[in-house]
Amino acid sequence: DVKVTQSSRYLVKRTGEKVFLECVQDMDHENMFWYRQDPGLGLRLIYFSYDVKMKEKGDIPEGYSVSREKKERFSLILESASTNQTSMYLCASSLDLGNEQYFGPGTRLTVT
Amino acid sequence: GQNIDQPTEMTATEGAIVQINCTYQTSGFNGLFWYQQHAGEAPTFLSYNVLDGLEEKGRFSSFLSRSKGYSYLLLKELQMKDSASYLCAVRRSGGYQKVTFGIGTKLQVIP
């Protein structure tokens, strides 16, 4: 079974802090994704990566950056957290772009 | 552009059949996913349709009409554990074939 893990289930940070969200997958998938999920807005793609050190912007990349130094690990970085970044963050991976995605359990981030 | 529409909420009775509709408008289409998401949990894959028609998988079936930009998920013999959100997601053609998710339909199964 594919396993996608995220570093924290719950996180509380202050406005202006730098925040790192980590995601690890154990199935040697090429592709990894970061989404945020908000009530009434659904899942929205922030960034994705199709290979080590390769990244592409999703639909809402503003205020975020990503890092993929190793195939199994994909990090989401909030350079200066703001209250409008309070959300559920979900990481996913897939074998090929466009294939079914396997999701991690999510990190609920609260920025105060 | 991309636009995906699903009903926000539905209620159905245990043992019954429910159909969750999804309509989409996209500049390029390459397939449609359905995911299930229980409250507080991650989405899990249910089905993927590329060609027109109905695909059955146990109690769940998914239908696609590419010409109408329409899909539905059919759940039979509803069980209480089917209470969840059901997400429709469209795979775009070309480029990185990004997948765009709809808002999801929250299904409540009642006794």
mmCIF file of C-alpha atoms in Angstrom:
data_model
loop_
_atom_site.group_PDB
_atom_site.id
_atom_site.type_symbol
_atom_site.label_atom_id
_atom_site.label_comp_id
_atom_site.label_asym_id
_atom_site.label_seq_id
_atom_site.Cartn_x
_atom_site.Cartn_y
_atom_site.Cartn_z
ATOM 1 C CA ASP A 1 0.000 0.000 0.000
ATOM 2 C CA VAL A 2 1.091 3.530 -0.748
ATOM 3 C CA LYS A 3 1.796 5.499 2.305
ATOM 4 C CA VAL A 4 1.959 9.268 2.384
ATOM 5 C CA THR A 5 2.850 10.847 5.696
ATOM 6 C CA GLN A 6 2.841 14.437 6.816
ATOM 7 C CA SER A 7 4.985 15.803 9.608
ATOM 8 C CA SER A 8 2.190 17.209 11.764
ATOM 9 C CA ARG A 9 -1.568 16.738 12.091
ATOM 10 C CA TYR A 10 -2.052 20.067 13.844
ATOM 11 C CA LEU A 11 0.124 23.168 13.828
ATOM 12 C CA VAL A 12 -0.327 26.620 15.350
ATOM 13 C CA LYS A 13 1.937 29.430 14.192
ATOM 14 C CA ARG A 14 2.078 33.182 14.612
ATOM 15 C CA THR A 15 1.718 35.728 11.825
ATOM 16 C CA GLY A 16 5.053 36.365 10.167
ATOM 17 C CA GLU A 17 6.634 33.068 11.144
ATOM 18 C CA LYS A 18 8.303 30.833 8.578
ATOM 19 C CA VAL A 19 6.480 27.521 8.403
ATOM 20 C CA PHE A 20 7.648 24.216 6.960
ATOM 21 C CA LEU A 21 5.239 21.414 6.143
ATOM 22 C CA GLU A 22 6.877 18.117 5.290
ATOM 23 C CA CYS A 23 5.518 15.245 3.243
ATOM 24 C CA VAL A 24 7.065 11.831 2.638
ATOM 25 C CA GLN A 25 5.868 9.030 0.348
ATOM 26 C CA ASP A 26 7.216 5.504 0.301
ATOM 27 C CA MET A 27 6.167 4.253 -3.147
ATOM 28 C CA ASP A 28 8.828 5.810 -5.346
ATOM 29 C CA HIS A 29 6.261 8.068 -7.032
ATOM 30 C CA GLU A 30 7.583 10.658 -9.463
ATOM 31 C CA ASN A 31 4.902 13.211 -8.750
ATOM 32 C CA MET A 32 3.970 14.993 -5.563
ATOM 33 C CA PHE A 33 1.407 17.682 -4.851
ATOM 34 C CA TRP A 34 0.445 20.208 -2.212
ATOM 35 C CA TYR A 35 -3.185 21.277 -1.827
ATOM 36 C CA ARG A 36 -5.115 23.364 0.624
ATOM 37 C CA GLN A 37 -8.705 22.577 1.450
ATOM 38 C CA ASP A 38 -11.150 25.206 2.685
ATOM 39 C CA PRO A 39 -14.913 25.002 3.268
ATOM 40 C CA GLY A 40 -16.820 26.079 0.198
ATOM 41 C CA LEU A 41 -13.681 26.167 -1.943
ATOM 42 C CA GLY A 42 -12.675 22.530 -2.074
ATOM 43 C CA LEU A 43 -9.193 21.243 -2.813
ATOM 44 C CA ARG A 44 -6.969 23.781 -4.534
ATOM 45 C CA LEU A 45 -3.559 22.972 -5.960
ATOM 46 C CA ILE A 46 -0.707 25.088 -4.601
ATOM 47 C CA TYR A 47 2.350 23.493 -6.209
ATOM 48 C CA PHE A 48 3.354 20.188 -7.678
ATOM 49 C CA SER A 49 6.609 18.462 -8.539
ATOM 50 C CA TYR A 50 7.166 15.936 -11.316
ATOM 51 C CA ASP A 51 10.773 15.099 -10.471
ATOM 52 C CA VAL A 52 13.502 15.872 -7.965
ATOM 53 C CA LYS A 53 14.287 19.607 -7.930
ATOM 54 C CA MET A 54 11.472 20.228 -10.465
ATOM 55 C CA LYS A 55 8.386 22.176 -9.500
ATOM 56 C CA GLU A 56 5.424 23.823 -11.136
ATOM 57 C CA LYS A 57 2.948 26.357 -9.828
ATOM 58 C CA GLY A 58 -0.574 25.217 -9.261
ATOM 59 C CA ASP A 59 -3.632 27.418 -9.123
ATOM 60 C CA ILE A 60 -2.815 29.351 -5.918
ATOM 61 C CA PRO A 61 0.983 29.539 -5.437
ATOM 62 C CA GLU A 62 1.128 33.053 -3.988
ATOM 63 C CA GLY A 63 2.654 33.156 -0.534
ATOM 64 C CA TYR A 64 4.080 29.645 -0.808
ATOM 65 C CA SER A 65 7.238 27.958 -2.043
ATOM 66 C CA VAL A 66 8.265 24.304 -2.253
ATOM 67 C CA SER A 67 11.364 22.170 -2.147
ATOM 68 C CA ARG A 68 12.034 18.701 -3.473
ATOM 69 C CA GLU A 69 15.591 17.638 -2.804
ATOM 70 C CA LYS A 70 14.822 13.913 -2.617
ATOM 71 C CA LYS A 71 12.305 11.886 -4.541
ATOM 72 C CA GLU A 72 10.348 10.796 -1.481
ATOM 73 C CA ARG A 73 10.119 14.181 0.220
ATOM 74 C CA PHE A 74 8.215 17.319 -0.769
ATOM 75 C CA SER A 75 8.167 20.361 1.478
ATOM 76 C CA LEU A 76 5.786 23.289 1.489
ATOM 77 C CA ILE A 77 7.152 26.556 2.863
ATOM 78 C CA LEU A 78 5.215 29.567 4.041
ATOM 79 C CA GLU A 79 7.864 32.292 4.048
ATOM 80 C CA SER A 80 5.854 34.630 6.257
ATOM 81 C CA ALA A 81 2.654 33.076 7.521
ATOM 82 C CA SER A 82 -0.532 35.113 7.385
ATOM 83 C CA THR A 83 -3.954 34.501 8.902
ATOM 84 C CA ASN A 84 -5.463 33.806 5.474
ATOM 85 C CA GLN A 85 -3.189 30.787 5.230
ATOM 86 C CA THR A 86 -5.085 29.095 8.045
ATOM 87 C CA SER A 87 -6.300 25.938 6.342
ATOM 88 C CA MET A 88 -6.068 22.177 5.986
ATOM 89 C CA TYR A 89 -3.008 21.276 3.908
ATOM 90 C CA LEU A 90 -2.966 17.975 2.059
ATOM 91 C CA CYS A 91 -0.022 16.351 0.347
ATOM 92 C CA ALA A 92 -0.473 13.742 -2.371
ATOM 93 C CA SER A 93 1.628 11.610 -4.677
ATOM 94 C CA SER A 94 1.010 9.746 -7.922
ATOM 95 C CA LEU A 95 2.896 7.418 -10.213
ATOM 96 C CA ASP A 96 2.166 9.467 -13.315
ATOM 97 C CA LEU A 97 0.747 12.957 -13.677
ATOM 98 C CA GLY A 98 -2.994 12.598 -14.109
ATOM 99 C CA ASN A 99 -3.115 9.202 -12.395
ATOM 100 C CA GLU A 100 -4.957 8.610 -9.158
ATOM 101 C CA GLN A 101 -3.417 10.454 -6.287
ATOM 102 C CA TYR A 102 -2.681 9.090 -2.834
ATOM 103 C CA PHE A 103 -3.208 11.589 -0.073
ATOM 104 C CA GLY A 104 -1.593 12.089 3.280
ATOM 105 C CA PRO A 105 -3.690 12.611 6.427
ATOM 106 C CA GLY A 106 -3.418 16.409 6.235
ATOM 107 C CA THR A 107 -2.036 19.152 8.444
ATOM 108 C CA ARG A 108 -4.453 21.582 9.981
ATOM 109 C CA LEU A 109 -2.536 24.848 10.211
ATOM 110 C CA THR A 110 -3.792 27.739 12.283
ATOM 111 C CA VAL A 111 -2.052 31.105 11.946
ATOM 112 C CA THR A 112 -2.841 33.525 14.760
ATOM 113 C CA GLY B 1 -10.678 27.765 -17.926
ATOM 114 C CA GLN B 2 -12.102 25.181 -15.619
ATOM 115 C CA ASN B 3 -15.487 24.952 -13.938
ATOM 116 C CA ILE B 4 -16.770 21.951 -11.995
ATOM 117 C CA ASP B 5 -20.219 21.867 -10.404
ATOM 118 C CA GLN B 6 -21.574 19.428 -7.839
ATOM 119 C CA PRO B 7 -24.442 19.720 -5.352
ATOM 120 C CA THR B 8 -23.178 20.871 -1.990
ATOM 121 C CA GLU B 9 -25.153 18.455 0.156
ATOM 122 C CA MET B 10 -27.385 15.422 -0.228
ATOM 123 C CA THR B 11 -29.272 13.190 2.170
ATOM 124 C CA ALA B 12 -30.297 9.609 1.484
ATOM 125 C CA THR B 13 -31.682 6.677 3.437
ATOM 126 C CA GLU B 14 -29.762 3.570 4.433
ATOM 127 C CA GLY B 15 -30.325 0.802 1.890
ATOM 128 C CA ALA B 16 -31.382 3.190 -0.857
ATOM 129 C CA ILE B 17 -29.636 4.302 -4.069
ATOM 130 C CA VAL B 18 -28.210 7.784 -4.509
ATOM 131 C CA GLN B 19 -26.821 9.528 -7.585
ATOM 132 C CA ILE B 20 -24.306 12.346 -7.188
ATOM 133 C CA ASN B 21 -23.959 14.489 -10.292
ATOM 134 C CA CYS B 22 -20.972 16.438 -11.560
ATOM 135 C CA THR B 23 -20.890 18.771 -14.546
ATOM 136 C CA TYR B 24 -17.751 20.323 -15.898
ATOM 137 C CA GLN B 25 -16.559 22.831 -18.437
ATOM 138 C CA THR B 26 -12.941 22.677 -19.429
ATOM 139 C CA SER B 27 -10.725 23.781 -22.278
ATOM 140 C CA GLY B 28 -9.220 20.302 -22.486
ATOM 141 C CA PHE B 29 -10.480 17.073 -20.959
ATOM 142 C CA ASN B 30 -8.638 13.832 -20.392
ATOM 143 C CA GLY B 31 -10.608 11.987 -17.738
ATOM 144 C CA LEU B 32 -12.646 12.304 -14.567
ATOM 145 C CA PHE B 33 -11.976 11.016 -11.050
ATOM 146 C CA TRP B 34 -14.220 10.415 -8.089
ATOM 147 C CA TYR B 35 -12.764 10.472 -4.587
ATOM 148 C CA GLN B 36 -14.371 9.783 -1.223
ATOM 149 C CA GLN B 37 -13.427 11.832 1.822
ATOM 150 C CA HIS B 38 -14.679 11.027 5.307
ATOM 151 C CA ALA B 39 -14.756 13.923 7.742
ATOM 152 C CA GLY B 40 -11.292 14.679 9.080
ATOM 153 C CA GLU B 41 -9.633 12.189 6.760
ATOM 154 C CA ALA B 42 -7.754 12.241 3.462
ATOM 155 C CA PRO B 43 -9.528 11.701 0.133
ATOM 156 C CA THR B 44 -9.328 8.176 -1.236
ATOM 157 C CA PHE B 45 -9.664 7.151 -4.879
ATOM 158 C CA LEU B 46 -12.945 5.601 -6.034
ATOM 159 C CA SER B 47 -12.995 5.628 -9.823
ATOM 160 C CA TYR B 48 -11.569 7.047 -13.019
ATOM 161 C CA ASN B 49 -13.507 7.419 -16.292
ATOM 162 C CA VAL B 50 -11.927 8.265 -19.620
ATOM 163 C CA LEU B 51 -14.452 6.875 -22.086
ATOM 164 C CA ASP B 52 -18.203 7.408 -22.209
ATOM 165 C CA GLY B 53 -20.293 4.922 -20.331
ATOM 166 C CA LEU B 54 -20.839 3.283 -17.004
ATOM 167 C CA GLU B 55 -18.148 1.571 -14.968
ATOM 168 C CA GLU B 56 -19.258 -0.576 -12.084
ATOM 169 C CA LYS B 57 -17.187 -1.417 -9.044
ATOM 170 C CA GLY B 58 -19.152 -3.226 -6.383
ATOM 171 C CA ARG B 59 -21.787 -0.965 -4.842
ATOM 172 C CA PHE B 60 -20.304 2.072 -6.601
ATOM 173 C CA SER B 61 -20.649 2.930 -10.283
ATOM 174 C CA SER B 62 -19.447 5.944 -12.216
ATOM 175 C CA PHE B 63 -20.810 7.282 -15.488
ATOM 176 C CA LEU B 64 -19.299 9.697 -17.970
ATOM 177 C CA SER B 65 -20.660 11.576 -20.970
ATOM 178 C CA ARG B 66 -17.860 13.590 -22.567
ATOM 179 C CA SER B 67 -20.145 15.294 -25.076
ATOM 180 C CA LYS B 68 -22.383 16.583 -22.282
ATOM 181 C CA GLY B 69 -19.595 17.376 -19.810
ATOM 182 C CA TYR B 70 -21.392 15.259 -17.256
ATOM 183 C CA SER B 71 -20.619 12.494 -14.816
ATOM 184 C CA TYR B 72 -22.379 10.842 -11.926
ATOM 185 C CA LEU B 73 -21.449 8.550 -9.089
ATOM 186 C CA LEU B 74 -24.071 5.972 -8.181
ATOM 187 C CA LEU B 75 -24.049 4.420 -4.746
ATOM 188 C CA LYS B 76 -26.268 1.397 -4.200
ATOM 189 C CA GLU B 77 -27.406 -0.299 -1.002
ATOM 190 C CA LEU B 78 -26.341 2.682 1.017
ATOM 191 C CA GLN B 79 -24.648 2.060 4.322
ATOM 192 C CA MET B 80 -24.114 4.458 7.202
ATOM 193 C CA LYS B 81 -20.372 4.373 6.537
ATOM 194 C CA ASP B 82 -21.013 5.914 3.097
ATOM 195 C CA SER B 83 -21.647 9.236 4.831
ATOM 196 C CA ALA B 84 -18.780 11.294 3.445
ATOM 197 C CA SER B 85 -17.919 13.959 0.917
ATOM 198 C CA TYR B 86 -17.578 12.860 -2.694
ATOM 199 C CA LEU B 87 -15.173 14.847 -4.824
ATOM 200 C CA CYS B 88 -15.360 15.044 -8.584
ATOM 201 C CA ALA B 89 -12.022 15.901 -10.248
ATOM 202 C CA VAL B 90 -11.205 16.588 -13.884
ATOM 203 C CA ARG B 91 -7.905 15.720 -15.544
ATOM 204 C CA ARG B 92 -6.962 18.267 -18.175
ATOM 205 C CA SER B 93 -5.333 17.395 -21.440
ATOM 206 C CA GLY B 94 -1.992 18.775 -22.545
ATOM 207 C CA GLY B 95 0.914 20.154 -20.553
ATOM 208 C CA TYR B 96 1.163 18.624 -17.116
ATOM 209 C CA GLN B 97 -2.384 17.211 -17.257
ATOM 210 C CA LYS B 98 -3.290 18.931 -14.027
ATOM 211 C CA VAL B 99 -6.221 17.645 -12.031
ATOM 212 C CA THR B 100 -8.800 20.127 -10.764
ATOM 213 C CA PHE B 101 -11.178 19.201 -7.962
ATOM 214 C CA GLY B 102 -14.764 20.236 -7.479
ATOM 215 C CA ILE B 103 -15.969 21.505 -4.103
ATOM 216 C CA GLY B 104 -17.391 18.098 -3.226
ATOM 217 C CA THR B 105 -20.817 16.786 -2.277
ATOM 218 C CA LYS B 106 -21.424 16.031 1.372
ATOM 219 C CA LEU B 107 -23.634 12.948 1.589
ATOM 220 C CA GLN B 108 -25.469 12.135 4.778
ATOM 221 C CA VAL B 109 -26.940 8.652 5.088
ATOM 222 C CA ILE B 110 -29.792 8.445 7.582
ATOM 223 C CA PRO B 111 -31.374 5.346 9.143
#
